[in-house]
Amino acid sequence: MIAERISPRIGGRIAANLDGAVLVSGTNGKTTTTRLIVDLLERAGIKTVSNPSGANLLRGVTSTLIAHRREMGDIEDAPVAVLEVDEMSLDRVAAQLPVRVLVTTNLVRDQLDRYGETDAILQRWTRLISAMSMGSIFVACADDPRLMYLASRTGSTVRSYGLSAAPPLATDAGLTPEVFACPACDGQLERSWIGLGHLGDYHCRRCGFRRIDPWLSVCIGRAHGFEGTELTFHLPNGQGDHTLNLGLPGVSSAYNAAAALTAVASLGVPLESAVASLSSLLPPWGRYEHVDINGREVILALGKNPASLAELVRIGSTAEIDAVLVAVNDAIADGRDASWYWDVDLSPLLVGRHYVLTGSRRLDLALRLKYAPDGRVDPGLLNGSIAELPAIGLDRLIEESPPGSRILAVLTYTALIELRGVLAKRGLVQPAPA
Amino acid sequence: MSGGLSGLRVVIAQLFPERLNLYGDTGNVRTLIQRSVWRGADVELRTIDTYADEDCLVGVDVIVAGGGPDADQVAVAHGLTRLGGALDEAVRSGASLLAICGAFQNLGHAYATVDGVVLKGPGLLDVRTAAPRSGRRMVGGVTAVLDAHSPIAVLGRASAAASGFAGQERTIVGFENHAGRTFVAAGAKPLGRVSIGQGNNGEDRSEGLLEGPGQGGIAGLRLASYLHGPLLPANPHVADYVLGAALVRKGVRELGLLDDHDEWAAHAANARRWNGRRAA
């Protein structure tokens, strides 16, 4: 792989043939937020070019843009590039593109063996964001203390988004929130409410660093399991409140939608029409994708780190779900260290339901369940609930569940690719874009 | 389940969970709790934050401290200073100490950060940690071999054999991810020797530290390791050794066997996994 060592360059002519770029980065929510921005821009009549979610390193971004130019040639109506970018590649990608909007969703521990600690990403982002040009807009989650500390150090315009209040919640997935120290002074951060994981309200007792009211905020209303959530957006500048049903579930989807709205508003799209478009948008592949298999409804969901897994436990524990497949792989793209799911108590998702544990770390996953707080999981249930491969496990659940049942599949990244690949071969889903 | 601990109260303290829980180390606490509960004990869990009072460790049986991000280690060092002699006193009076990764580094005599700053530690563990070599983290699956006479291997023999995994008690498995290089002092012993992975420093094949009860004039067991995974669930012999050593002063002579088939199965699968990767 010599090509990987030579740093690819996005040619000046390719960059010049874009109507600017929107970059989306962060630990969770990159793919969905990118897809929502693309859809909202297209509906507003703005042409876009975007990368598939698996191609979010500099190499992938470059080949997306080269392929697009080859296909389209020099065109009058230049598109806006809307690009999902890996956290560690963000500075290199940003250096080569005319960035109009930079969106950061959140930053939380993920794949420590690959990225190193979260602080390493933060250091790179600090340099990038301090150097951002005046004309560009930095969109960040108001509920992430480290991102807002970053925002306080940029010369460009900052537009933040966040929740208007604590979400109505059930179920504690037992996740220990990661960040407690103040990013400004290392003092103790007080939390009056938590939105999701480490996101929420905060203020520092020592130096006074605190959450500021977001430019655009969203209030989470009634949840409809994996079907979606009722959301009320509070638009800035007296544009009022707008309530709609988003077809994507959970607090994370509310954050992603708010991020996308803030990003498209930063490109001049009127917010009222963008909000109106939101309710009819579909999720990207493999993100809460619903698949009909022999009359059973299977929902594919990505659970790739403690925060995203805890979110699935939270939604799934109260949703109408009959059976659950949990697949944990430890390939390089998953993170070879599979310790992370010990941070989340899976038992609220599995108790009282059929389930199968699968993936390369299925035996460790079974141990995780065995060691859940006493009485929540019957150790006898663990026997016979293990399958080697995700597709085998899913077939078993389909066989055991009557037609009309709903099966949730919680998958790490390569398990999702693997299972979806099998389903595509059977003609049950469209193949993922390469 | 055997009721070898019924009527007994076991107190477990988790040190600085908000800072020292990098990827699942809290699983060590869950393991100690469940293995006590399954044997009939009442368990009290105390979570100790960096702002806790000195008396928070009074009456504690097992102290568990995990790994944290490099950037938090200064704060952790301050927290340890604040706890002052409380930690030292608890271990001297016979509590077991389990220190993973960052805590392993912080509780030694000295720890040099990436920036070259040397943080003084309480010296509860007889080790020193040198600054990382630039750009070189030690990351990957680990299998470490225990000495045949290691009390941990001796303790695990019956359990592994009863589950059909005889011989697995001679190894520990886990996942390391560290930059600091830790060196065990001349008079002290490592927990094991790596057969796969880097271990304490990538040089001498040592992994972890085992200072048994009474060693160095300190009554409590001190066991340290770089291994996440977390360490205890898939290494039930290590878990029971830590727990058992702490309960001797409460009159417990034997913990009694649990059904550890799932634990040893995961242990053996991981050992095979790391082995396969080395060969690849």
XYZ file of C-alpha atoms in Angstrom:
714
model
C 0.000 0.000 0.000
C 2.537 2.551 -1.136
C -0.205 4.962 -2.211
C -1.181 5.334 1.442
C 2.212 6.667 2.391
C 2.254 9.343 -0.277
C -0.022 12.038 1.022
C -2.766 12.514 -1.545
C -3.415 16.093 -2.612
C -6.697 17.539 -3.646
C -5.747 19.455 -6.798
C -6.275 23.213 -6.873
C -8.586 22.908 -9.870
C -10.784 20.407 -8.079
C -11.043 22.603 -5.029
C -11.703 25.647 -7.234
C -14.575 23.839 -8.924
C -16.486 23.600 -5.670
C -18.849 26.122 -4.191
C -17.033 25.659 -0.912
C -17.011 22.720 1.488
C -18.909 21.658 4.577
C -16.862 19.305 6.745
C -18.520 17.122 9.384
C -16.413 15.456 12.057
C -16.783 14.101 15.585
C -16.966 10.753 17.324
C -20.635 9.924 16.811
C -23.182 11.204 14.303
C -20.889 12.026 11.363
C -22.652 9.839 8.791
C -26.207 10.769 9.706
C -25.455 14.488 10.038
C -23.657 14.511 6.667
C -26.559 12.734 5.000
C -29.102 15.139 6.547
C -27.094 18.169 5.358
C -26.897 16.752 1.818
C -30.641 16.052 1.714
C -31.576 19.451 3.131
C -29.310 21.271 0.647
C -30.621 19.272 -2.316
C -34.202 20.040 -1.316
C -33.257 23.715 -1.203
C -32.001 23.388 -4.798
C -28.290 23.419 -3.938
C -26.108 20.863 -5.713
C -23.822 18.759 -3.552
C -21.074 16.205 -3.786
C -20.540 13.879 -0.834
C -18.423 10.912 0.196
C -19.622 7.466 1.285
C -19.200 7.001 5.041
C -16.440 4.406 4.667
C -14.313 6.919 2.717
C -13.729 9.576 5.337
C -9.928 9.706 5.428
C -7.990 12.153 3.214
C -7.588 9.395 0.619
C -11.338 8.741 0.438
C -12.228 12.424 0.302
C -9.708 12.969 -2.502
C -10.968 10.075 -4.591
C -14.599 11.196 -4.109
C -13.787 14.654 -5.435
C -11.601 13.391 -8.302
C -14.271 10.908 -9.400
C -16.931 13.581 -9.269
C -14.870 15.973 -11.368
C -14.062 13.282 -13.909
C -17.744 12.522 -14.201
C -19.005 16.086 -14.355
C -16.089 17.973 -15.946
C -15.856 21.743 -15.478
C -19.393 22.766 -14.824
C -20.965 26.154 -14.403
C -23.021 25.176 -11.411
C -20.363 24.117 -8.929
C -21.562 21.882 -6.088
C -21.028 22.304 -2.372
C -18.834 19.474 -1.079
C -20.447 17.970 2.035
C -17.876 15.648 3.512
C -17.789 13.344 6.489
C -14.220 13.460 7.792
C -12.439 11.169 10.237
C -11.398 12.991 13.415
C -7.685 12.429 12.912
C -7.835 13.481 9.234
C -9.822 16.676 9.755
C -6.871 19.066 9.844
C -5.309 17.642 6.687
C -8.586 17.677 4.748
C -9.452 21.191 5.934
C -6.043 22.487 4.823
C -6.820 21.611 1.207
C -10.404 22.761 0.789
C -12.277 26.101 0.787
C -14.088 25.381 4.062
C -17.274 27.403 4.495
C -18.710 25.453 7.422
C -16.990 23.120 9.862
C -19.347 20.981 11.957
C -18.124 19.110 15.036
C -20.738 16.848 16.586
C -19.115 15.598 19.788
C -15.871 14.185 21.022
C -15.801 11.130 23.231
C -13.560 8.126 23.716
C -13.578 5.796 20.730
C -11.131 3.162 19.551
C -8.272 4.124 21.820
C -5.956 1.643 20.171
C -6.370 3.414 16.846
C -6.771 7.080 17.677
C -4.886 7.249 20.953
C -6.601 9.242 23.626
C -9.265 11.851 22.976
C -6.769 14.533 23.971
C -4.630 13.780 20.916
C -7.579 14.647 18.654
C -8.328 17.720 20.713
C -4.782 19.023 20.273
C -4.997 18.697 16.493
C -8.404 20.359 16.403
C -7.222 23.231 18.582
C -4.510 24.085 16.044
C -6.975 23.765 13.172
C -9.719 25.833 14.747
C -7.403 28.606 15.942
C -6.233 28.941 12.332
C -9.709 28.955 10.744
C -10.367 31.908 8.493
C -12.692 34.722 9.490
C -15.181 34.007 6.717
C -15.906 30.451 7.737
C -18.445 29.286 10.290
C -17.717 26.862 13.104
C -20.760 24.802 14.055
C -20.428 22.912 17.328
C -22.542 21.195 19.916
C -23.206 23.592 22.801
C -23.600 20.637 25.171
C -20.027 19.355 24.682
C -17.752 21.317 27.045
C -14.563 20.526 25.151
C -15.984 21.597 21.794
C -17.275 24.843 23.262
C -13.899 25.515 24.808
C -12.466 25.048 21.307
C -15.122 27.435 19.972
C -13.986 30.101 22.415
C -10.606 30.110 20.726
C -11.557 30.532 17.076
C -11.623 33.775 15.136
C -14.450 32.583 12.909
C -18.157 32.867 13.585
C -19.468 30.249 16.007
C -22.974 28.816 15.748
C -23.891 26.316 18.409
C -26.768 23.924 18.728
C -27.980 21.822 21.613
C -30.905 20.603 23.654
C -33.171 23.173 25.293
C -33.541 21.023 28.400
C -32.923 17.555 29.772
C -34.592 14.931 27.588
C -37.423 12.869 29.079
C -35.668 9.618 29.799
C -36.011 6.094 30.950
C -33.317 3.579 31.769
C -29.842 4.027 33.035
C -27.410 2.108 30.860
C -24.813 2.505 33.593
C -22.499 4.561 31.415
C -19.973 6.585 33.385
C -19.818 9.986 31.678
C -16.302 10.495 30.443
C -15.453 14.152 30.867
C -15.719 15.712 34.233
C -12.801 18.079 34.327
C -13.206 21.643 33.092
C -11.408 22.045 29.737
C -10.412 25.597 30.694
C -8.922 25.065 34.162
C -9.191 21.332 35.004
C -11.567 22.142 37.845
C -14.686 20.137 38.611
C -17.578 20.568 36.166
C -21.019 20.724 37.711
C -23.741 19.032 35.675
C -27.332 20.101 36.197
C -28.616 17.787 33.443
C -27.295 15.259 30.935
C -28.539 14.987 27.367
C -26.549 11.981 26.269
C -23.255 10.564 27.562
C -21.022 13.532 28.350
C -23.302 16.025 26.560
C -25.495 18.297 28.628
C -25.439 21.361 30.842
C -22.225 22.254 32.663
C -20.480 24.935 34.597
C -17.137 25.090 36.334
C -17.112 25.931 40.017
C -13.547 27.110 39.848
C -13.209 29.347 36.763
C -16.811 29.995 35.769
C -16.588 28.346 32.337
C -20.174 27.449 31.496
C -22.547 26.328 28.777
C -23.973 29.183 26.753
C -27.472 29.089 25.293
C -27.259 27.526 21.842
C -27.977 29.497 18.675
C -30.479 26.810 17.720
C -31.976 24.475 20.263
C -34.203 21.448 20.189
C -36.647 20.096 22.746
C -37.260 16.354 22.755
C -40.894 15.363 23.022
C -42.608 12.009 22.822
C -40.453 9.106 21.671
C -41.862 6.458 19.342
C -39.302 3.708 19.901
C -37.176 3.140 16.824
C -39.801 4.852 14.608
C -38.717 8.312 15.611
C -39.190 11.169 18.024
C -41.292 14.291 18.269
C -38.997 17.313 18.262
C -39.578 21.026 18.745
C -36.916 23.285 17.255
C -36.477 26.756 18.715
C -35.192 28.810 15.796
C -33.006 31.876 16.305
C -33.850 35.486 15.484
C -37.531 35.267 16.293
C -38.301 32.587 13.734
C -40.392 30.771 16.294
C -40.866 27.185 17.396
C -41.513 24.323 14.984
C -42.655 20.861 16.020
C -42.278 17.798 13.807
C -41.842 14.030 13.894
C -38.312 13.054 12.961
C -38.125 9.561 11.500
C -34.926 8.853 13.408
C -34.934 7.750 17.036
C -33.239 8.917 20.153
C -31.409 11.881 21.597
C -28.499 11.386 19.212
C -30.772 11.877 16.205
C -32.134 15.090 17.709
C -28.556 16.330 18.045
C -27.751 15.289 14.466
C -30.826 17.055 13.100
C -29.991 20.226 15.030
C -26.414 20.092 13.707
C -27.639 19.707 10.129
C -30.120 22.584 10.432
C -27.439 24.861 11.871
C -25.055 23.901 9.075
C -27.511 24.543 6.219
C -28.636 27.813 7.804
C -24.964 28.809 7.761
C -25.039 28.322 3.972
C -28.037 30.597 3.627
C -30.874 28.060 3.489
C -33.989 29.485 5.176
C -34.506 27.569 8.416
C -38.282 27.369 8.245
C -38.230 25.474 4.963
C -35.336 23.276 6.110
C -37.234 22.296 9.260
C -40.269 21.471 7.139
C -38.150 19.117 5.000
C -36.726 17.255 7.998
C -39.735 15.113 8.813
C -39.648 13.269 5.487
C -35.920 12.432 5.447
C -34.704 8.846 5.661
C -31.712 7.529 7.604
C -28.520 6.559 5.781
C -27.897 2.848 5.247
C -27.221 0.812 8.339
C -28.287 3.627 10.687
C -31.661 2.530 12.054
C -32.353 0.990 8.651
C -35.537 -1.118 8.632
C -35.386 -4.360 6.644
C -38.264 -6.784 6.080
C -37.121 -10.406 6.296
C -39.850 -13.025 5.871
C -42.381 -10.805 7.587
C -40.088 -9.912 10.471
C -38.943 -6.332 10.780
C -35.200 -6.089 11.380
C -33.656 -2.791 12.480
C -29.937 -2.389 11.816
C -28.171 -0.091 14.279
C -24.536 0.832 14.810
C -23.248 0.407 18.372
C -19.559 1.141 18.072
C -18.497 2.815 21.300
C -19.854 3.273 24.841
C -21.851 6.397 23.951
C -23.600 4.927 20.907
C -24.225 1.612 22.660
C -25.721 3.350 25.705
C -28.023 5.283 23.383
C -29.256 2.037 21.802
C -29.869 0.523 25.232
C -31.820 3.608 26.195
C -34.041 3.602 23.110
C -34.331 -0.162 22.899
C -35.227 -0.882 26.511
C -38.632 0.791 26.142
C -39.225 0.227 22.415
C -41.453 -2.505 21.055
C -38.748 -5.027 20.278
C -39.126 -8.803 20.512
C -35.586 -10.008 19.938
C -32.072 -8.565 19.921
C -28.882 -9.511 18.102
C -25.666 -8.067 19.572
C -22.498 -8.404 17.495
C -19.086 -7.258 18.678
C -16.123 -7.668 16.345
C -12.572 -6.541 17.065
C -11.175 -5.920 13.591
C -9.040 -2.804 13.132
C -12.048 -0.733 12.008
C -13.911 -1.733 15.200
C -10.967 -1.118 17.481
C -9.011 -4.198 18.459
C -9.538 -3.487 22.137
C -13.060 -4.688 22.833
C -13.066 -3.587 26.499
C -15.377 -0.668 25.810
C -18.714 -2.460 26.098
C -18.003 -3.072 29.800
C -18.892 0.594 30.242
C -22.496 -0.101 29.307
C -25.030 -2.361 31.006
C -26.738 -4.240 28.184
C -29.158 -6.088 30.416
C -32.074 -3.565 30.174
C -32.059 -4.251 26.429
C -31.963 -8.033 26.699
C -33.908 -9.033 29.785
C -37.204 -10.666 28.854
C -36.352 -10.876 25.160
C -34.856 -13.481 22.898
C -31.282 -12.571 22.139
C -28.187 -13.883 20.421
C -24.639 -12.737 21.108
C -22.261 -12.944 18.182
C -19.107 -11.573 16.555
C -15.470 -12.340 17.202
C -15.788 -11.259 20.869
C -19.023 -13.146 21.600
C -17.556 -15.016 24.577
C -16.398 -11.782 26.219
C -19.821 -10.320 25.518
C -21.401 -13.298 27.293
C -19.146 -12.604 30.302
C -20.248 -8.972 30.283
C -23.830 -10.163 30.632
C -22.991 -12.728 33.263
C -21.456 -9.941 35.367
C -24.420 -7.551 34.992
C -25.933 -6.563 38.341
C -27.249 -9.666 40.055
C -30.618 -10.987 39.092
C -30.997 -9.012 35.875
C -29.809 -11.775 33.587
C -30.544 -15.418 34.186
C -27.213 -17.193 33.575
C -29.216 -20.139 32.220
C -30.408 -17.914 29.391
C -26.836 -17.372 28.300
C -26.495 -20.989 27.290
C -27.377 -21.477 23.663
C -27.574 -17.744 23.008
C -24.252 -17.550 21.214
C -23.627 -17.735 17.459
C -20.336 -17.441 15.635
C -21.406 -15.086 12.839
C -23.960 -12.238 12.808
C -25.901 -13.699 9.858
C -26.227 -17.082 11.587
C -27.427 -15.372 14.751
C -29.971 -13.283 12.857
C -31.304 -16.323 10.992
C -31.772 -18.102 14.291
C -33.737 -15.176 15.761
C -35.891 -14.924 12.617
C -36.642 -18.626 12.860
C -37.573 -18.361 16.535
C -39.670 -15.201 16.196
C -43.188 -15.304 14.735
C -44.032 -13.147 11.699
C -44.718 -9.574 12.730
C -41.902 -9.620 15.288
C -39.372 -6.820 15.467
C -35.706 -7.673 15.810
C -33.070 -5.124 16.750
C -29.517 -5.791 15.504
C -26.836 -3.905 17.458
C -23.616 -4.116 15.470
C -20.059 -2.844 15.541
C -18.817 -1.337 12.282
C -17.414 -4.437 10.574
C -20.299 -6.570 11.878
C -22.705 -4.114 10.223
C -20.789 -4.237 6.930
C -20.646 -8.037 7.135
C -24.323 -8.588 7.974
C -25.542 -5.989 5.499
C -23.369 -7.615 2.847
C -25.122 -10.941 3.449
C -28.544 -9.252 3.331
C -27.594 -7.483 0.081
C -26.583 -10.810 -1.473
C -29.998 -12.179 -0.560
C -31.566 -9.162 -2.280
C -33.052 -7.831 0.972
C -31.244 -4.457 0.961
C -29.514 -2.320 -1.634
C -25.734 -2.792 -1.561
C -23.952 0.005 0.307
C -22.439 2.693 -1.942
C -18.761 1.912 -2.518
C -23.446 -21.185 43.833
C -21.292 -21.756 46.884
C -22.075 -19.687 49.937
C -18.566 -19.484 51.328
C -18.892 -15.818 52.217
C -22.426 -15.722 53.559
C -22.945 -13.213 56.311
C -19.733 -11.434 55.407
C -19.557 -7.787 54.380
C -17.124 -6.957 51.579
C -16.232 -3.308 51.000
C -14.890 -2.372 47.576
C -13.587 1.093 46.768
C -13.290 2.320 43.200
C -10.760 5.103 42.993
C -11.496 8.172 40.858
C -13.908 6.423 38.442
C -14.558 9.720 36.644
C -10.882 9.931 35.708
C -9.641 6.366 35.884
C -12.018 4.431 33.710
C -10.486 4.310 30.297
C -12.452 1.693 28.430
C -14.151 -0.718 30.693
C -11.865 -0.929 33.709
C -15.028 -0.610 35.755
C -15.585 -4.264 34.733
C -12.997 -5.180 37.369
C -15.256 -3.729 40.027
C -18.304 -5.577 38.656
C -16.308 -8.803 38.726
C -15.256 -8.427 42.359
C -18.816 -7.515 43.339
C -20.448 -10.444 41.546
C -17.908 -13.012 42.694
C -18.529 -11.869 46.281
C -22.316 -11.799 45.888
C -22.417 -15.244 44.274
C -20.655 -16.565 47.368
C -23.232 -15.013 49.648
C -21.482 -11.813 50.777
C -23.052 -8.380 51.219
C -21.103 -5.912 49.124
C -20.674 -2.201 49.707
C -19.262 -0.231 46.777
C -17.680 3.132 47.507
C -16.818 5.376 44.602
C -14.037 7.721 45.613
C -13.621 10.930 43.607
C -10.574 13.184 43.519
C -12.309 15.480 46.033
C -13.083 12.779 48.615
C -12.266 13.021 52.332
C -9.449 11.080 53.941
C -11.718 8.763 55.904
C -13.359 7.442 52.721
C -11.110 4.386 52.791
C -11.708 3.327 56.390
C -12.790 -0.306 56.537
C -12.165 -0.980 52.856
C -11.274 -4.529 51.715
C -10.341 -4.047 48.064
C -9.213 -0.832 46.367
C -9.545 -0.799 42.580
C -7.961 1.862 40.416
C -8.057 1.854 36.628
C -6.329 3.591 33.772
C -6.878 7.198 32.760
C -5.910 9.491 29.904
C -2.330 10.808 30.083
C -3.666 14.350 30.437
C -5.558 13.436 33.605
C -2.592 11.960 35.404
C -1.561 15.248 36.952
C -5.045 15.604 38.421
C -4.893 11.994 39.583
C -1.527 12.620 41.214
C -3.037 15.596 43.075
C -5.992 13.439 44.101
C -3.596 10.840 45.489
C -1.764 13.514 47.438
C -5.092 14.692 48.846
C -5.972 11.181 49.963
C -2.679 11.448 51.782
C -1.912 8.548 54.027
C -5.430 7.053 53.799
C -4.586 4.824 50.874
C -1.283 3.823 52.397
C -2.959 3.103 55.718
C -5.677 0.952 54.139
C -3.154 -1.198 52.313
C -0.886 -1.424 55.361
C -3.809 -2.674 57.392
C -4.446 -5.488 54.909
C -6.675 -4.204 52.091
C -5.908 -5.496 48.589
C -4.922 -2.958 45.971
C -5.572 -3.598 42.268
C -3.948 -0.956 40.051
C -4.373 -0.961 36.283
C -2.386 1.002 33.712
C -2.467 4.695 34.758
C -2.910 3.768 38.416
C 0.019 1.350 38.094
C 2.152 4.295 36.980
C 0.763 6.804 39.487
C 1.139 4.608 42.567
C 4.817 3.816 42.019
C 7.764 5.861 43.264
C 7.856 8.179 40.271
C 6.231 8.643 36.917
C 7.652 10.681 34.043
C 5.034 12.176 31.719
C 5.274 12.582 27.944
C 6.347 16.188 28.565
C 9.252 15.027 30.716
C 7.702 16.173 33.987
C 8.453 13.733 36.801
C 5.514 13.208 39.142
C 6.349 11.773 42.529
C 4.102 8.905 43.586
C 3.330 7.448 47.017
C 5.597 4.438 46.344
C 2.900 1.934 47.233
C 4.077 -0.065 44.239
C 7.791 -0.760 43.988
C 8.173 0.521 40.420
C 9.342 3.549 38.468
C 7.887 4.656 35.168
C 10.116 6.259 32.566
C 8.915 8.677 29.914
C 7.647 7.117 26.701
C 9.902 6.765 23.725
C 8.570 9.267 21.227
C 5.909 7.942 18.907
C 5.922 4.465 20.350
C 2.833 3.256 22.164
C 2.603 -0.338 23.275
C -0.762 -1.473 21.949
C -2.202 -4.944 21.426
C -3.354 -8.242 22.829
C -1.243 -9.731 25.619
C -0.717 -13.194 26.997
C 1.511 -13.344 30.047
C 2.757 -16.551 31.636
C 2.672 -16.958 35.399
C 5.395 -18.704 37.306
C 4.390 -22.312 38.140
C 4.674 -21.444 41.838
C 2.741 -18.209 41.477
C 0.029 -18.234 44.136
C -2.395 -17.110 41.429
C -1.674 -20.148 39.259
C -1.915 -22.418 42.292
C -5.258 -20.875 43.261
C -6.659 -21.187 39.706
C -5.699 -24.814 39.124
C -8.833 -26.437 40.537
C -11.194 -23.933 38.935
C -9.672 -24.267 35.446
C -9.576 -28.061 35.680
C -13.199 -28.260 36.883
C -14.251 -26.247 33.813
C -12.283 -28.386 31.376
C -9.597 -25.770 30.826
C -6.710 -27.246 32.814
C -3.490 -25.308 32.258
C -5.168 -21.989 31.435
C -4.478 -20.908 35.030
C -0.835 -20.521 34.069
C -1.605 -17.479 31.884
C -3.313 -14.130 32.062
C -4.818 -12.436 29.016
C -5.746 -8.824 28.259
C -5.165 -5.806 26.067
C -2.431 -3.246 26.663
C -2.383 0.356 25.483
C 0.273 2.521 27.100
C 3.236 4.737 26.346
C 4.997 4.925 29.719
C 7.664 2.300 30.407
C 7.489 0.803 33.868
C 10.397 -0.950 35.582
C 9.936 -3.232 38.572
C 12.471 -2.652 41.384
C 15.213 -5.211 41.940
C 13.628 -6.824 44.996
C 10.077 -6.985 43.614
C 8.404 -9.428 41.233
C 6.368 -8.899 38.101
C 2.932 -10.508 37.837
C 4.014 -12.538 34.810
C 6.227 -12.675 31.725
C 4.720 -11.775 28.367
C 4.739 -14.458 25.708
C 2.728 -12.206 23.420
C 2.735 -8.413 23.706
C 5.068 -5.772 25.124
C 4.409 -5.835 28.861
C 5.653 -3.235 31.321
C 8.297 -1.651 29.150
C 8.802 -3.553 25.918
C 12.285 -4.550 27.051
C 12.421 -7.161 29.806
C 9.180 -9.105 29.096
C 7.847 -8.348 32.570
C 4.110 -7.690 32.936
C 2.586 -6.074 35.985
C 3.666 -6.332 39.584
C 2.790 -8.775 42.343
C 3.660 -7.873 45.915
C 2.041 -10.478 48.121
C 0.587 -9.867 51.574
C 3.333 -8.961 54.036
C 5.903 -8.215 51.376
C 8.005 -5.140 52.091
C 6.399 -4.948 55.532
C 2.993 -4.079 54.036
C 0.120 -6.352 55.065
C -2.073 -5.844 52.000
C -1.683 -7.462 48.587
C -0.646 -5.102 45.806
C -1.299 -6.322 42.304
C -0.727 -4.110 39.296
C -1.025 -4.660 35.561
C -1.138 -2.835 32.252
C -3.912 -5.108 31.045
C -7.354 -3.854 30.136
C -9.937 -6.232 28.805
C -10.896 -5.633 31.580
C -8.401 -7.793 33.479
C -10.537 -9.639 36.014
C -13.565 -11.107 34.157
C -11.579 -13.393 31.865
C -8.900 -14.023 34.497
C -10.986 -15.442 37.360
C -7.880 -16.718 39.189
C -6.550 -13.164 39.458
C -9.960 -11.922 40.631
C -10.208 -14.538 43.378
C -6.621 -13.986 44.472
C -7.234 -10.252 44.950
C -10.503 -10.897 46.791
C -9.231 -13.793 48.894
C -6.103 -11.974 50.077
C -8.229 -9.092 51.385
C -10.554 -11.371 53.338
C -7.908 -13.359 55.245
C -8.062 -10.834 58.078
C -11.828 -11.436 58.235
C -11.177 -15.117 58.849
C -11.826 -16.371 55.319
C -9.473 -19.233 54.510
C -10.956 -20.364 51.217
C -13.331 -18.638 48.859
C -14.708 -21.852 47.400
C -15.194 -22.699 43.738
C -17.642 -20.987 41.392
C -18.755 -22.270 37.995
C -16.116 -20.512 35.895
C -16.688 -22.252 32.576
C -17.645 -19.038 30.729
C -14.669 -17.177 32.196
C -12.120 -19.799 31.173
C -13.731 -20.209 27.745
C -13.291 -16.474 27.095
C -9.765 -16.655 28.521
C -8.768 -19.507 26.226
C -10.405 -17.901 23.174
C -8.472 -14.674 23.717
C -5.182 -16.500 24.233
C -5.755 -18.320 20.929
C -6.736 -15.077 19.282
C -3.580 -13.207 20.260
C -1.519 -16.226 19.362
C -3.075 -16.382 15.887
C -2.395 -12.711 15.347
C 1.259 -13.071 16.206
C 1.616 -15.890 13.724
C -0.162 -13.883 11.011
